[in-house]
PDB file of C-alpha atoms in Angstrom:
ATOM      1  CA  MET A   1      64.454 -80.913 -24.117  1.00 97.00           C
ATOM      2  CA  LEU A   2      62.670 -77.733 -25.307  1.00 98.00           C
ATOM      3  CA  THR A   3      59.697 -76.200 -23.511  1.00 97.00           C
ATOM      4  CA  ILE A   4      57.940 -73.127 -24.903  1.00 97.00           C
ATOM      5  CA  ASN A   5      55.274 -71.656 -22.659  1.00 97.00           C
ATOM      6  CA  GLU A   6      52.761 -68.956 -23.630  1.00 97.00           C
ATOM      7  CA  ILE A   7      55.113 -66.845 -25.775  1.00 97.00           C
ATOM      8  CA  ASN A   8      53.932 -63.651 -27.440  1.00 97.00           C
ATOM      9  CA  VAL A   9      56.108 -62.231 -30.218  1.00 97.00           C
ATOM     10  CA  PHE A  10      55.614 -58.961 -32.074  1.00 96.00           C
ATOM     11  CA  TYR A  11      56.963 -57.318 -35.228  1.00 93.00           C
ATOM     12  CA  GLY A  12      56.461 -53.710 -34.213  1.00 92.00           C
ATOM     13  CA  ASN A  13      52.756 -53.451 -33.385  1.00 93.00           C
ATOM     14  CA  ILE A  14      51.834 -56.663 -35.206  1.00 94.00           C
ATOM     15  CA  GLN A  15      51.523 -59.737 -33.004  1.00 95.00           C
ATOM     16  CA  ALA A  16      52.969 -62.755 -34.807  1.00 96.00           C
ATOM     17  CA  LEU A  17      52.719 -65.361 -32.018  1.00 97.00           C
ATOM     18  CA  LYS A  18      49.847 -65.368 -29.534  1.00 96.00           C
ATOM     19  CA  GLY A  19      50.360 -67.448 -26.430  1.00 96.00           C
ATOM     20  CA  VAL A  20      52.125 -70.329 -28.185  1.00 97.00           C
ATOM     21  CA  SER A  21      53.134 -73.334 -26.070  1.00 97.00           C
ATOM     22  CA  LEU A  22      54.840 -76.523 -27.237  1.00 97.00           C
ATOM     23  CA  GLU A  23      57.477 -78.994 -26.245  1.00 97.00           C
ATOM     24  CA  VAL A  24      60.091 -81.134 -27.949  1.00 98.00           C
ATOM     25  CA  ASN A  25      61.413 -84.245 -26.221  1.00 97.00           C
ATOM     26  CA  GLU A  26      64.913 -85.580 -26.703  1.00 97.00           C
ATOM     27  CA  GLY A  27      65.233 -87.793 -29.781  1.00 96.00           C
ATOM     28  CA  GLU A  28      62.010 -86.633 -31.437  1.00 97.00           C
ATOM     29  CA  ILE A  29      61.201 -85.103 -34.777  1.00 97.00           C
ATOM     30  CA  VAL A  30      58.475 -82.558 -34.070  1.00 98.00           C
ATOM     31  CA  THR A  31      56.955 -80.671 -36.997  1.00 97.00           C
ATOM     32  CA  LEU A  32      55.081 -77.375 -37.203  1.00 96.00           C
ATOM     33  CA  ILE A  33      52.638 -77.118 -40.069  1.00 93.00           C
ATOM     34  CA  GLY A  34      50.522 -74.205 -41.175  1.00 90.00           C
ATOM     35  CA  ALA A  35      49.942 -71.714 -43.972  1.00 87.00           C
ATOM     36  CA  ASN A  36      52.343 -68.950 -45.006  1.00 85.00           C
ATOM     37  CA  GLY A  37      52.358 -66.198 -42.395  1.00 87.00           C
ATOM     38  CA  ALA A  38      50.991 -68.440 -39.627  1.00 91.00           C
ATOM     39  CA  GLY A  39      54.024 -67.793 -37.406  1.00 94.00           C
ATOM     40  CA  LYS A  40      56.085 -70.958 -37.939  1.00 94.00           C
ATOM     41  CA  SER A  41      59.334 -69.262 -38.965  1.00 94.00           C
ATOM     42  CA  THR A  42      58.830 -66.615 -36.282  1.00 96.00           C
ATOM     43  CA  LEU A  43      58.751 -69.365 -33.683  1.00 97.00           C
ATOM     44  CA  LEU A  44      62.053 -70.849 -34.873  1.00 96.00           C
ATOM     45  CA  LYS A  45      63.675 -67.401 -34.942  1.00 95.00           C
ATOM     46  CA  THR A  46      62.504 -66.814 -31.377  1.00 97.00           C
ATOM     47  CA  VAL A  47      63.953 -70.118 -30.178  1.00 97.00           C
ATOM     48  CA  SER A  48      67.303 -69.394 -31.856  1.00 95.00           C
ATOM     49  CA  GLY A  49      67.568 -65.870 -30.431  1.00 95.00           C
ATOM     50  CA  LEU A  50      66.964 -63.868 -33.602  1.00 94.00           C
ATOM     51  CA  LEU A  51      63.734 -62.525 -32.095  1.00 95.00           C
ATOM     52  CA  LYS A  52      62.838 -61.866 -28.472  1.00 95.00           C
ATOM     53  CA  PRO A  53      59.445 -62.782 -26.996  1.00 95.00           C
ATOM     54  CA  LYS A  54      57.524 -59.997 -25.281  1.00 95.00           C
ATOM     55  CA  GLN A  55      55.984 -62.474 -22.839  1.00 96.00           C
ATOM     56  CA  GLY A  56      56.379 -66.154 -22.049  1.00 96.00           C
ATOM     57  CA  THR A  57      59.261 -68.520 -21.373  1.00 97.00           C
ATOM     58  CA  ILE A  58      61.528 -70.775 -23.416  1.00 97.00           C
ATOM     59  CA  GLU A  59      63.604 -73.419 -21.657  1.00 97.00           C
ATOM     60  CA  PHE A  60      66.228 -75.662 -23.240  1.00 97.00           C
ATOM     61  CA  GLN A  61      67.379 -78.604 -21.131  1.00 96.00           C
ATOM     62  CA  GLY A  62      65.945 -76.893 -18.067  1.00 94.00           C
ATOM     63  CA  LYS A  63      67.653 -73.526 -18.615  1.00 96.00           C
ATOM     64  CA  THR A  64      65.970 -70.307 -19.710  1.00 96.00           C
ATOM     65  CA  ILE A  65      67.069 -69.149 -23.170  1.00 96.00           C
ATOM     66  CA  ALA A  66      64.338 -66.625 -24.062  1.00 94.00           C
ATOM     67  CA  GLY A  67      65.947 -63.313 -24.948  1.00 89.00           C
ATOM     68  CA  LYS A  68      69.514 -64.672 -24.881  1.00 94.00           C
ATOM     69  CA  ALA A  69      71.930 -63.738 -27.672  1.00 94.00           C
ATOM     70  CA  ALA A  70      71.922 -66.038 -30.700  1.00 92.00           C
ATOM     71  CA  GLN A  71      75.567 -67.063 -30.205  1.00 89.00           C
ATOM     72  CA  THR A  72      74.802 -68.068 -26.598  1.00 93.00           C
ATOM     73  CA  ILE A  73      71.978 -70.281 -27.839  1.00 94.00           C
ATOM     74  CA  VAL A  74      74.269 -71.898 -30.442  1.00 90.00           C
ATOM     75  CA  LYS A  75      76.773 -72.624 -27.663  1.00 90.00           C
ATOM     76  CA  ALA A  76      73.972 -74.202 -25.610  1.00 94.00           C
ATOM     77  CA  GLY A  77      73.399 -76.699 -28.447  1.00 94.00           C
ATOM     78  CA  ILE A  78      70.780 -75.297 -30.836  1.00 95.00           C
ATOM     79  CA  SER A  79      71.473 -74.818 -34.563  1.00 92.00           C
ATOM     80  CA  HIS A  80      69.077 -73.110 -36.982  1.00 92.00           C
ATOM     81  CA  VAL A  81      68.878 -73.762 -40.735  1.00 89.00           C
ATOM     82  CA  PRO A  82      66.899 -70.727 -41.942  1.00 86.00           C
ATOM     83  CA  GLU A  83      64.363 -70.590 -44.733  1.00 84.00           C
ATOM     84  CA  GLY A  84      66.016 -69.955 -48.085  1.00 74.00           C
ATOM     85  CA  ARG A  85      69.253 -71.781 -47.195  1.00 70.00           C
ATOM     86  CA  ARG A  86      71.448 -68.655 -46.810  1.00 82.00           C
ATOM     87  CA  VAL A  87      74.794 -70.184 -47.708  1.00 87.00           C
ATOM     88  CA  PHE A  88      77.829 -67.891 -48.045  1.00 88.00           C
ATOM     89  CA  SER A  89      77.811 -67.865 -51.828  1.00 86.00           C
ATOM     90  CA  ASN A  90      81.305 -66.407 -52.379  1.00 89.00           C
ATOM     91  CA  MET A  91      82.912 -69.070 -50.173  1.00 92.00           C
ATOM     92  CA  SER A  92      83.609 -72.697 -50.995  1.00 95.00           C
ATOM     93  CA  VAL A  93      81.551 -75.622 -49.730  1.00 94.00           C
ATOM     94  CA  GLU A  94      84.337 -76.566 -47.326  1.00 93.00           C
ATOM     95  CA  GLU A  95      84.702 -73.000 -46.029  1.00 93.00           C
ATOM     96  CA  ASN A  96      80.947 -72.922 -45.330  1.00 93.00           C
ATOM     97  CA  LEU A  97      81.251 -76.139 -43.315  1.00 94.00           C
ATOM     98  CA  ASP A  98      84.228 -74.766 -41.401  1.00 90.00           C
ATOM     99  CA  LEU A  99      82.168 -71.704 -40.451  1.00 88.00           C
ATOM    100  CA  GLY A 100      79.579 -74.007 -38.910  1.00 87.00           C
ATOM    101  CA  ALA A 101      82.222 -75.120 -36.411  1.00 86.00           C
ATOM    102  CA  TYR A 102      83.600 -71.640 -35.632  1.00 83.00           C
ATOM    103  CA  LEU A 103      82.762 -71.888 -31.908  1.00 75.00           C
ATOM    104  CA  ARG A 104      84.499 -75.253 -31.524  1.00 79.00           C
ATOM    105  CA  LYS A 105      88.095 -75.794 -30.403  1.00 83.00           C
ATOM    106  CA  ASP A 106      88.232 -79.596 -30.805  1.00 87.00           C
ATOM    107  CA  HIS A 107      89.973 -79.539 -34.179  1.00 85.00           C
ATOM    108  CA  LYS A 108      90.358 -83.310 -34.540  1.00 87.00           C
ATOM    109  CA  ALA A 109      86.631 -83.863 -33.884  1.00 86.00           C
ATOM    110  CA  VAL A 110      85.763 -81.039 -36.301  1.00 87.00           C
ATOM    111  CA  ALA A 111      87.707 -82.833 -39.048  1.00 89.00           C
ATOM    112  CA  GLU A 112      85.909 -86.091 -38.195  1.00 87.00           C
ATOM    113  CA  ASP A 113      82.534 -84.351 -38.318  1.00 87.00           C
ATOM    114  CA  LYS A 114      83.345 -82.883 -41.715  1.00 91.00           C
ATOM    115  CA  GLU A 115      84.067 -86.368 -43.023  1.00 89.00           C
ATOM    116  CA  ARG A 116      80.741 -87.483 -41.537  1.00 87.00           C
ATOM    117  CA  ILE A 117      78.968 -84.681 -43.430  1.00 89.00           C
ATOM    118  CA  PHE A 118      80.642 -85.833 -46.646  1.00 91.00           C
ATOM    119  CA  LYS A 119      79.339 -89.365 -45.991  1.00 87.00           C
ATOM    120  CA  ILE A 120      75.794 -88.077 -45.412  1.00 85.00           C
ATOM    121  CA  PHE A 121      76.017 -85.783 -48.478  1.00 88.00           C
ATOM    122  CA  PRO A 122      78.517 -87.346 -50.970  1.00 89.00           C
ATOM    123  CA  ILE A 123      77.809 -84.603 -53.520  1.00 91.00           C
ATOM    124  CA  LEU A 124      79.334 -82.049 -51.104  1.00 93.00           C
ATOM    125  CA  LEU A 125      82.579 -84.028 -51.122  1.00 93.00           C
ATOM    126  CA  GLU A 126      82.660 -83.776 -54.916  1.00 92.00           C
ATOM    127  CA  ARG A 127      81.955 -80.035 -54.664  1.00 93.00           C
ATOM    128  CA  ARG A 128      84.099 -79.261 -51.607  1.00 91.00           C
ATOM    129  CA  LYS A 129      86.253 -76.640 -53.418  1.00 95.00           C
ATOM    130  CA  GLN A 130      83.386 -75.198 -55.450  1.00 93.00           C
ATOM    131  CA  LEU A 131      81.858 -71.805 -54.623  1.00 95.00           C
ATOM    132  CA  SER A 132      78.597 -72.505 -52.828  1.00 92.00           C
ATOM    133  CA  GLY A 133      76.746 -69.888 -54.875  1.00 90.00           C
ATOM    134  CA  THR A 134      77.177 -72.119 -57.945  1.00 92.00           C
ATOM    135  CA  LEU A 135      75.450 -75.127 -56.345  1.00 92.00           C
ATOM    136  CA  SER A 136      71.907 -76.192 -57.211  1.00 88.00           C
ATOM    137  CA  GLY A 137      69.110 -75.404 -54.757  1.00 86.00           C
ATOM    138  CA  GLY A 138      69.121 -78.945 -53.403  1.00 86.00           C
ATOM    139  CA  GLU A 139      72.900 -78.938 -52.976  1.00 90.00           C
ATOM    140  CA  GLN A 140      72.701 -75.602 -51.146  1.00 91.00           C
ATOM    141  CA  GLN A 141      70.081 -77.086 -48.799  1.00 88.00           C
ATOM    142  CA  MET A 142      72.397 -80.006 -48.080  1.00 88.00           C
ATOM    143  CA  LEU A 143      75.227 -77.561 -47.392  1.00 92.00           C
ATOM    144  CA  ALA A 144      73.076 -75.439 -45.064  1.00 91.00           C
ATOM    145  CA  MET A 145      72.111 -78.564 -43.112  1.00 89.00           C
ATOM    146  CA  GLY A 146      75.702 -79.796 -43.062  1.00 90.00           C
ATOM    147  CA  ARG A 147      76.948 -76.429 -41.829  1.00 91.00           C
ATOM    148  CA  ALA A 148      74.421 -76.521 -38.957  1.00 90.00           C
ATOM    149  CA  ILE A 149      75.423 -80.082 -38.019  1.00 89.00           C
ATOM    150  CA  MET A 150      79.084 -78.967 -37.813  1.00 90.00           C
ATOM    151  CA  ALA A 151      78.160 -77.104 -34.608  1.00 87.00           C
ATOM    152  CA  ARG A 152      77.250 -80.509 -33.084  1.00 88.00           C
ATOM    153  CA  PRO A 153      73.755 -79.374 -32.082  1.00 92.00           C
ATOM    154  CA  LYS A 154      71.581 -81.260 -29.637  1.00 95.00           C
ATOM    155  CA  LEU A 155      68.540 -79.613 -31.269  1.00 97.00           C
ATOM    156  CA  LEU A 156      68.357 -78.764 -34.972  1.00 96.00           C
ATOM    157  CA  LEU A 157      65.798 -76.199 -36.169  1.00 96.00           C
ATOM    158  CA  LEU A 158      64.927 -76.714 -39.849  1.00 94.00           C
ATOM    159  CA  ASP A 159      62.885 -74.038 -41.637  1.00 93.00           C
ATOM    160  CA  GLU A 160      61.242 -75.150 -44.912  1.00 90.00           C
ATOM    161  CA  PRO A 161      64.033 -77.509 -46.054  1.00 89.00           C
ATOM    162  CA  SER A 162      62.038 -78.670 -49.114  1.00 87.00           C
ATOM    163  CA  MET A 163      61.144 -75.196 -50.418  1.00 85.00           C
ATOM    164  CA  GLY A 164      61.721 -74.840 -54.161  1.00 82.00           C
ATOM    165  CA  LEU A 165      63.231 -78.298 -54.604  1.00 82.00           C
ATOM    166  CA  ALA A 166      62.396 -80.943 -57.196  1.00 83.00           C
ATOM    167  CA  PRO A 167      60.341 -83.905 -55.869  1.00 86.00           C
ATOM    168  CA  LEU A 168      63.260 -86.344 -56.016  1.00 85.00           C
ATOM    169  CA  MET A 169      65.457 -83.929 -54.036  1.00 84.00           C
ATOM    170  CA  VAL A 170      62.665 -83.438 -51.492  1.00 87.00           C
ATOM    171  CA  LYS A 171      62.687 -87.199 -50.833  1.00 89.00           C
ATOM    172  CA  THR A 172      66.467 -87.109 -50.409  1.00 87.00           C
ATOM    173  CA  ILE A 173      66.294 -84.223 -47.930  1.00 88.00           C
ATOM    174  CA  PHE A 174      63.592 -85.905 -45.837  1.00 92.00           C
ATOM    175  CA  HIS A 175      65.496 -89.192 -45.822  1.00 89.00           C
ATOM    176  CA  THR A 176      68.530 -87.260 -44.578  1.00 88.00           C
ATOM    177  CA  ILE A 177      66.490 -85.622 -41.793  1.00 92.00           C
ATOM    178  CA  GLU A 178      65.577 -89.116 -40.583  1.00 93.00           C
ATOM    179  CA  GLU A 179      69.248 -90.167 -40.733  1.00 88.00           C
ATOM    180  CA  ILE A 180      70.314 -87.110 -38.705  1.00 89.00           C
ATOM    181  CA  ARG A 181      67.761 -88.038 -36.033  1.00 92.00           C
ATOM    182  CA  LYS A 182      69.044 -91.632 -35.967  1.00 91.00           C
ATOM    183  CA  GLU A 183      72.500 -90.267 -35.206  1.00 86.00           C
ATOM    184  CA  GLY A 184      71.146 -88.606 -32.066  1.00 90.00           C
ATOM    185  CA  THR A 185      70.040 -85.087 -33.034  1.00 94.00           C
ATOM    186  CA  THR A 186      66.578 -83.901 -31.996  1.00 97.00           C
ATOM    187  CA  ILE A 187      64.742 -81.964 -34.722  1.00 97.00           C
ATOM    188  CA  LEU A 188      62.104 -79.223 -34.768  1.00 98.00           C
ATOM    189  CA  LEU A 189      60.904 -78.983 -38.365  1.00 97.00           C
ATOM    190  CA  VAL A 190      58.903 -76.217 -40.043  1.00 95.00           C
ATOM    191  CA  GLU A 191      57.552 -77.447 -43.360  1.00 90.00           C
ATOM    192  CA  GLN A 192      54.795 -76.535 -45.823  1.00 84.00           C
ATOM    193  CA  ASN A 193      54.895 -80.001 -47.368  1.00 88.00           C
ATOM    194  CA  ALA A 194      52.630 -81.302 -44.607  1.00 91.00           C
ATOM    195  CA  HIS A 195      52.324 -84.779 -46.098  1.00 90.00           C
ATOM    196  CA  MET A 196      56.098 -85.375 -46.048  1.00 91.00           C
ATOM    197  CA  ALA A 197      56.574 -83.690 -42.670  1.00 94.00           C
ATOM    198  CA  LEU A 198      53.875 -85.767 -40.966  1.00 95.00           C
ATOM    199  CA  SER A 199      55.248 -88.952 -42.547  1.00 94.00           C
ATOM    200  CA  ILE A 200      58.596 -88.640 -40.698  1.00 95.00           C
ATOM    201  CA  ALA A 201      57.587 -86.749 -37.517  1.00 97.00           C
ATOM    202  CA  ASP A 202      56.723 -88.245 -34.138  1.00 97.00           C
ATOM    203  CA  ARG A 203      54.458 -85.372 -33.125  1.00 97.00           C
ATOM    204  CA  ALA A 204      53.067 -82.260 -34.798  1.00 97.00           C
ATOM    205  CA  TYR A 205      51.584 -78.867 -34.028  1.00 96.00           C
ATOM    206  CA  VAL A 206      49.285 -76.972 -36.383  1.00 94.00           C
ATOM    207  CA  ILE A 207      49.712 -73.183 -36.226  1.00 94.00           C
ATOM    208  CA  GLU A 208      47.146 -70.750 -37.623  1.00 93.00           C
ATOM    209  CA  THR A 209      47.453 -66.953 -37.348  1.00 93.00           C
ATOM    210  CA  GLY A 210      49.884 -67.146 -34.443  1.00 95.00           C
ATOM    211  CA  HIS A 211      47.955 -69.753 -32.412  1.00 95.00           C
ATOM    212  CA  VAL A 212      48.509 -73.475 -31.932  1.00 95.00           C
ATOM    213  CA  VAL A 213      45.109 -74.865 -32.962  1.00 93.00           C
ATOM    214  CA  LEU A 214      45.878 -78.582 -32.981  1.00 93.00           C
ATOM    215  CA  SER A 215      48.580 -80.908 -31.679  1.00 95.00           C
ATOM    216  CA  GLY A 216      49.147 -84.609 -31.326  1.00 95.00           C
ATOM    217  CA  LEU A 217      50.891 -87.648 -32.735  1.00 96.00           C
ATOM    218  CA  ALA A 218      51.834 -87.072 -36.373  1.00 95.00           C
ATOM    219  CA  LYS A 219      50.086 -90.259 -37.482  1.00 93.00           C
ATOM    220  CA  ASP A 220      46.863 -89.105 -35.801  1.00 93.00           C
ATOM    221  CA  LEU A 221      47.005 -85.668 -37.397  1.00 93.00           C
ATOM    222  CA  GLN A 222      47.469 -87.285 -40.807  1.00 90.00           C
ATOM    223  CA  GLU A 223      44.010 -88.784 -40.321  1.00 89.00           C
ATOM    224  CA  ALA A 224      42.359 -85.678 -38.810  1.00 88.00           C
ATOM    225  CA  GLU A 225      39.713 -84.269 -41.143  1.00 85.00           C
ATOM    226  CA  GLN A 226      40.683 -80.665 -40.304  1.00 84.00           C
ATOM    227  CA  VAL A 227      44.302 -81.331 -41.308  1.00 87.00           C
ATOM    228  CA  LYS A 228      43.362 -83.340 -44.394  1.00 85.00           C
ATOM    229  CA  ALA A 229      41.122 -80.579 -45.685  1.00 84.00           C
ATOM    230  CA  ALA A 230      43.481 -77.682 -45.009  1.00 82.00           C
ATOM    231  CA  TYR A 231      46.975 -79.125 -45.545  1.00 82.00           C
ATOM    232  CA  LEU A 232      46.834 -82.515 -47.264  1.00 76.00           C
ATOM    233  CA  GLY A 233      44.685 -81.575 -50.239  1.00 66.00           C
ATOM    234  CA  GLY A 234      41.748 -83.545 -48.910  1.00 53.00           C
ATOM    235  CA  LEU A 235      43.694 -86.820 -49.215  1.00 49.00           C
TER     236      LEU A 235
END
């Protein structure tokens, strides 16, 4: 579904991604793990059109998307849930969800999808008229994910969905990621909680200082000594 080949991405003169290649197959959860500043979020921003690669190619369902405008990439079927949630705090929960569907014209299906979001996240139904800025961190993460799903993406990019959340909420969010995949959405997940990410992913890539240094089946990487030592606390 997604093929990234030898991309180089810069912030000014600083090279953030150095010849990164990876692929995501339809129906998979693929996770990127690595330390802060390794280039994980940069990669997601490049896929979603917020950054442009200096070299390399990105193809989505066989079509080139590298360097395309972000709204074109959303239309193609990619939604991005950025790090830090970024909900529209002065708008209600329901208004945030409606914004997620702003490119869609199928109003009946939009209403059905909103009801589906409320089934996945019942707390959002209770809070539907509440200003999103008054929600807890976990509720805001649910809203950010729900808003992205409202675009009916084929590929969902999730950037640090567990950041700053209580352990119980982290479990809820990861369970929901698995449910979203079961409903047919492919997921590329950036996550510092490597243990949780590897437990739900099919495959994983380890990124260090802008390079992919390791890749393979998630269950194999969970057992790799290099990964255990660096990201799983030596478990």
